[in-house]
């Protein structure tokens, strides 16, 4: 037996319509009538499954899960966010793992974008 990949990410929100619109405008994720979409990864895409101690401050402690999207051309994403008025939560970070930026959705959920 083996895990082939993640089957989905699910969460609750008070305003599904507004959040769907925000994800479409901000990240280009169009959701269908069933309030979801299928994202098919490219061949070079990786999915990371990682656990953090409760005391870790990599993302807000009151947030139990953080989304991470692997992207191309992170500079273009930063320009897009600036154009539509979405602020970065902190300065971009570059490391041997790639470049990372963070935004938050209208529910205050941190979203990490990663370019490898």
PDB file of N, CA and C in Angstrom, residues 26-29 39-42 44-48 67-81 88 92-93 97-103 111-116:
ATOM      1  N   UNK A  26      -7.762  36.424  -6.477  1.00  0.00           N
ATOM      2  CA  UNK A  26      -6.436  36.515  -5.887  1.00  0.00           C
ATOM      3  C   UNK A  26      -5.481  35.438  -6.378  1.00  0.00           C
ATOM      4  N   UNK A  27      -5.940  34.196  -6.462  1.00  0.00           N
ATOM      5  CA  UNK A  27      -5.060  33.087  -6.834  1.00  0.00           C
ATOM      6  C   UNK A  27      -5.437  32.408  -8.148  1.00  0.00           C
ATOM      7  N   UNK A  28      -6.499  32.899  -8.805  1.00  0.00           N
ATOM      8  CA  UNK A  28      -6.896  32.305 -10.078  1.00  0.00           C
ATOM      9  C   UNK A  28      -7.515  30.928  -9.944  1.00  0.00           C
ATOM     10  N   UNK A  29      -8.050  30.623  -8.761  1.00  0.00           N
ATOM     11  CA  UNK A  29      -8.675  29.320  -8.524  1.00  0.00           C
ATOM     12  C   UNK A  29     -10.189  29.480  -8.686  1.00  0.00           C
ATOM     13  N   UNK A  39      -7.312  20.543  -8.872  1.00  0.00           N
ATOM     14  CA  UNK A  39      -6.013  21.074  -9.280  1.00  0.00           C
ATOM     15  C   UNK A  39      -5.137  19.873  -9.624  1.00  0.00           C
ATOM     16  N   UNK A  40      -4.744  19.784 -10.876  1.00  0.00           N
ATOM     17  CA  UNK A  40      -3.894  18.672 -11.313  1.00  0.00           C
ATOM     18  C   UNK A  40      -2.457  19.169 -11.366  1.00  0.00           C
ATOM     19  N   UNK A  41      -1.578  18.588 -10.554  1.00  0.00           N
ATOM     20  CA  UNK A  41      -0.205  19.071 -10.501  1.00  0.00           C
ATOM     21  C   UNK A  41       0.579  18.769 -11.768  1.00  0.00           C
ATOM     22  N   UNK A  42       1.566  19.626 -12.026  1.00  0.00           N
ATOM     23  CA  UNK A  42       2.516  19.377 -13.105  1.00  0.00           C
ATOM     24  C   UNK A  42       3.434  18.236 -12.691  1.00  0.00           C
ATOM     25  N   UNK A  44       6.552  18.190 -12.315  1.00  0.00           N
ATOM     26  CA  UNK A  44       7.621  18.578 -11.388  1.00  0.00           C
ATOM     27  C   UNK A  44       7.090  19.115 -10.061  1.00  0.00           C
ATOM     28  N   UNK A  45       5.804  18.984  -9.814  1.00  0.00           N
ATOM     29  CA  UNK A  45       5.189  19.467  -8.584  1.00  0.00           C
ATOM     30  C   UNK A  45       5.422  18.483  -7.451  1.00  0.00           C
ATOM     31  N   UNK A  46       5.618  19.025  -6.255  1.00  0.00           N
ATOM     32  CA  UNK A  46       5.746  18.201  -5.053  1.00  0.00           C
ATOM     33  C   UNK A  46       4.694  18.624  -4.049  1.00  0.00           C
ATOM     34  N   UNK A  47       4.193  17.708  -3.275  1.00  0.00           N
ATOM     35  CA  UNK A  47       3.306  18.020  -2.165  1.00  0.00           C
ATOM     36  C   UNK A  47       4.045  17.671  -0.880  1.00  0.00           C
ATOM     37  N   UNK A  48       4.140  18.641  -0.004  1.00  0.00           N
ATOM     38  CA  UNK A  48       4.828  18.442   1.273  1.00  0.00           C
ATOM     39  C   UNK A  48       3.773  18.210   2.354  1.00  0.00           C
ATOM     40  N   UNK A  67      -2.211  26.645   4.122  1.00  0.00           N
ATOM     41  CA  UNK A  67      -2.114  26.215   2.735  1.00  0.00           C
ATOM     42  C   UNK A  67      -0.788  26.672   2.147  1.00  0.00           C
ATOM     43  N   UNK A  68      -0.205  25.855   1.287  1.00  0.00           N
ATOM     44  CA  UNK A  68       1.014  26.197   0.574  1.00  0.00           C
ATOM     45  C   UNK A  68       0.784  25.829  -0.877  1.00  0.00           C
ATOM     46  N   UNK A  69       0.934  26.809  -1.765  1.00  0.00           N
ATOM     47  CA  UNK A  69       0.812  26.550  -3.195  1.00  0.00           C
ATOM     48  C   UNK A  69       2.177  26.690  -3.842  1.00  0.00           C
ATOM     49  N   UNK A  70       2.580  25.681  -4.621  1.00  0.00           N
ATOM     50  CA  UNK A  70       3.812  25.770  -5.390  1.00  0.00           C
ATOM     51  C   UNK A  70       3.488  26.552  -6.660  1.00  0.00           C
ATOM     52  N   UNK A  71       4.269  27.586  -6.952  1.00  0.00           N
ATOM     53  CA  UNK A  71       3.963  28.485  -8.065  1.00  0.00           C
ATOM     54  C   UNK A  71       5.174  28.668  -8.974  1.00  0.00           C
ATOM     55  N   UNK A  72       4.911  29.208 -10.142  1.00  0.00           N
ATOM     56  CA  UNK A  72       5.951  29.666 -11.051  1.00  0.00           C
ATOM     57  C   UNK A  72       5.984  31.189 -10.979  1.00  0.00           C
ATOM     58  N   UNK A  73       7.140  31.779 -11.177  1.00  0.00           N
ATOM     59  CA  UNK A  73       7.320  33.221 -11.287  1.00  0.00           C
ATOM     60  C   UNK A  73       6.732  33.979 -10.097  1.00  0.00           C
ATOM     61  N   UNK A  74       7.329  33.778  -8.953  1.00  0.00           N
ATOM     62  CA  UNK A  74       6.829  34.388  -7.718  1.00  0.00           C
ATOM     63  C   UNK A  74       6.831  35.918  -7.785  1.00  0.00           C
ATOM     64  N   UNK A  75       7.745  36.483  -8.577  1.00  0.00           N
ATOM     65  CA  UNK A  75       7.764  37.946  -8.760  1.00  0.00           C
ATOM     66  C   UNK A  75       6.469  38.420  -9.408  1.00  0.00           C
ATOM     67  N   UNK A  76       5.983  37.679 -10.403  1.00  0.00           N
ATOM     68  CA  UNK A  76       4.721  38.035 -11.060  1.00  0.00           C
ATOM     69  C   UNK A  76       3.557  37.938 -10.075  1.00  0.00           C
ATOM     70  N   UNK A  77       3.596  36.946  -9.181  1.00  0.00           N
ATOM     71  CA  UNK A  77       2.556  36.823  -8.160  1.00  0.00           C
ATOM     72  C   UNK A  77       2.574  38.039  -7.233  1.00  0.00           C
ATOM     73  N   UNK A  78       3.775  38.485  -6.840  1.00  0.00           N
ATOM     74  CA  UNK A  78       3.863  39.653  -5.965  1.00  0.00           C
ATOM     75  C   UNK A  78       3.316  40.894  -6.665  1.00  0.00           C
ATOM     76  N   UNK A  79       3.605  41.066  -7.955  1.00  0.00           N
ATOM     77  CA  UNK A  79       3.054  42.186  -8.719  1.00  0.00           C
ATOM     78  C   UNK A  79       1.534  42.098  -8.772  1.00  0.00           C
ATOM     79  N   UNK A  80       1.008  40.904  -9.008  1.00  0.00           N
ATOM     80  CA  UNK A  80      -0.448  40.694  -9.052  1.00  0.00           C
ATOM     81  C   UNK A  80      -1.085  41.068  -7.718  1.00  0.00           C
ATOM     82  N   UNK A  81      -0.515  40.586  -6.614  1.00  0.00           N
ATOM     83  CA  UNK A  81      -1.069  40.901  -5.296  1.00  0.00           C
ATOM     84  C   UNK A  81      -1.042  42.402  -5.041  1.00  0.00           C
ATOM     85  N   UNK A  88       1.478  41.524   1.348  1.00  0.00           N
ATOM     86  CA  UNK A  88       2.270  40.399   1.850  1.00  0.00           C
ATOM     87  C   UNK A  88       2.306  40.509   3.367  1.00  0.00           C
ATOM     88  N   UNK A  92       9.471  38.557   1.606  1.00  0.00           N
ATOM     89  CA  UNK A  92       9.782  37.270   0.982  1.00  0.00           C
ATOM     90  C   UNK A  92      11.030  36.659   1.617  1.00  0.00           C
ATOM     91  N   UNK A  93      11.052  35.343   1.679  1.00  0.00           N
ATOM     92  CA  UNK A  93      12.208  34.632   2.224  1.00  0.00           C
ATOM     93  C   UNK A  93      12.782  33.722   1.156  1.00  0.00           C
ATOM     94  N   UNK A  97      15.673  26.015  -0.046  1.00  0.00           N
ATOM     95  CA  UNK A  97      14.428  25.331  -0.410  1.00  0.00           C
ATOM     96  C   UNK A  97      13.631  26.081  -1.463  1.00  0.00           C
ATOM     97  N   UNK A  98      13.959  27.365  -1.690  1.00  0.00           N
ATOM     98  CA  UNK A  98      13.243  28.173  -2.663  1.00  0.00           C
ATOM     99  C   UNK A  98      12.883  29.532  -2.097  1.00  0.00           C
ATOM    100  N   UNK A  99      11.926  30.189  -2.734  1.00  0.00           N
ATOM    101  CA  UNK A  99      11.447  31.501  -2.305  1.00  0.00           C
ATOM    102  C   UNK A  99      10.019  31.356  -1.806  1.00  0.00           C
ATOM    103  N   UNK A 100       9.724  32.035  -0.691  1.00  0.00           N
ATOM    104  CA  UNK A 100       8.419  31.936  -0.050  1.00  0.00           C
ATOM    105  C   UNK A 100       7.843  33.330   0.173  1.00  0.00           C
ATOM    106  N   UNK A 101       6.522  33.461  -0.062  1.00  0.00           N
ATOM    107  CA  UNK A 101       5.789  34.670   0.321  1.00  0.00           C
ATOM    108  C   UNK A 101       4.490  34.236   0.991  1.00  0.00           C
ATOM    109  N   UNK A 102       3.879  35.163   1.751  1.00  0.00           N
ATOM    110  CA  UNK A 102       2.663  34.851   2.493  1.00  0.00           C
ATOM    111  C   UNK A 102       1.635  35.959   2.328  1.00  0.00           C
ATOM    112  N   UNK A 103       0.380  35.514   2.149  1.00  0.00           N
ATOM    113  CA  UNK A 103      -0.774  36.403   2.159  1.00  0.00           C
ATOM    114  C   UNK A 103      -1.797  35.765   3.091  1.00  0.00           C
ATOM    115  N   UNK A 111      -1.680  31.927   3.783  1.00  0.00           N
ATOM    116  CA  UNK A 111      -1.425  31.122   2.586  1.00  0.00           C
ATOM    117  C   UNK A 111       0.019  31.382   2.190  1.00  0.00           C
ATOM    118  N   UNK A 112       0.761  30.310   2.014  1.00  0.00           N
ATOM    119  CA  UNK A 112       2.159  30.422   1.626  1.00  0.00           C
ATOM    120  C   UNK A 112       2.277  30.070   0.149  1.00  0.00           C
ATOM    121  N   UNK A 113       3.002  30.886  -0.605  1.00  0.00           N
ATOM    122  CA  UNK A 113       3.318  30.576  -1.988  1.00  0.00           C
ATOM    123  C   UNK A 113       4.802  30.289  -2.069  1.00  0.00           C
ATOM    124  N   UNK A 114       5.164  29.237  -2.798  1.00  0.00           N
ATOM    125  CA  UNK A 114       6.519  28.726  -2.813  1.00  0.00           C
ATOM    126  C   UNK A 114       6.956  28.510  -4.253  1.00  0.00           C
ATOM    127  N   UNK A 115       8.109  29.080  -4.590  1.00  0.00           N
ATOM    128  CA  UNK A 115       8.727  28.808  -5.887  1.00  0.00           C
ATOM    129  C   UNK A 115      10.032  28.068  -5.625  1.00  0.00           C
ATOM    130  N   UNK A 116      10.114  26.895  -6.161  1.00  0.00           N
ATOM    131  CA  UNK A 116      11.270  26.015  -5.952  1.00  0.00           C
ATOM    132  C   UNK A 116      12.423  26.431  -6.833  1.00  0.00           C
TER     133      UNK A 116
END
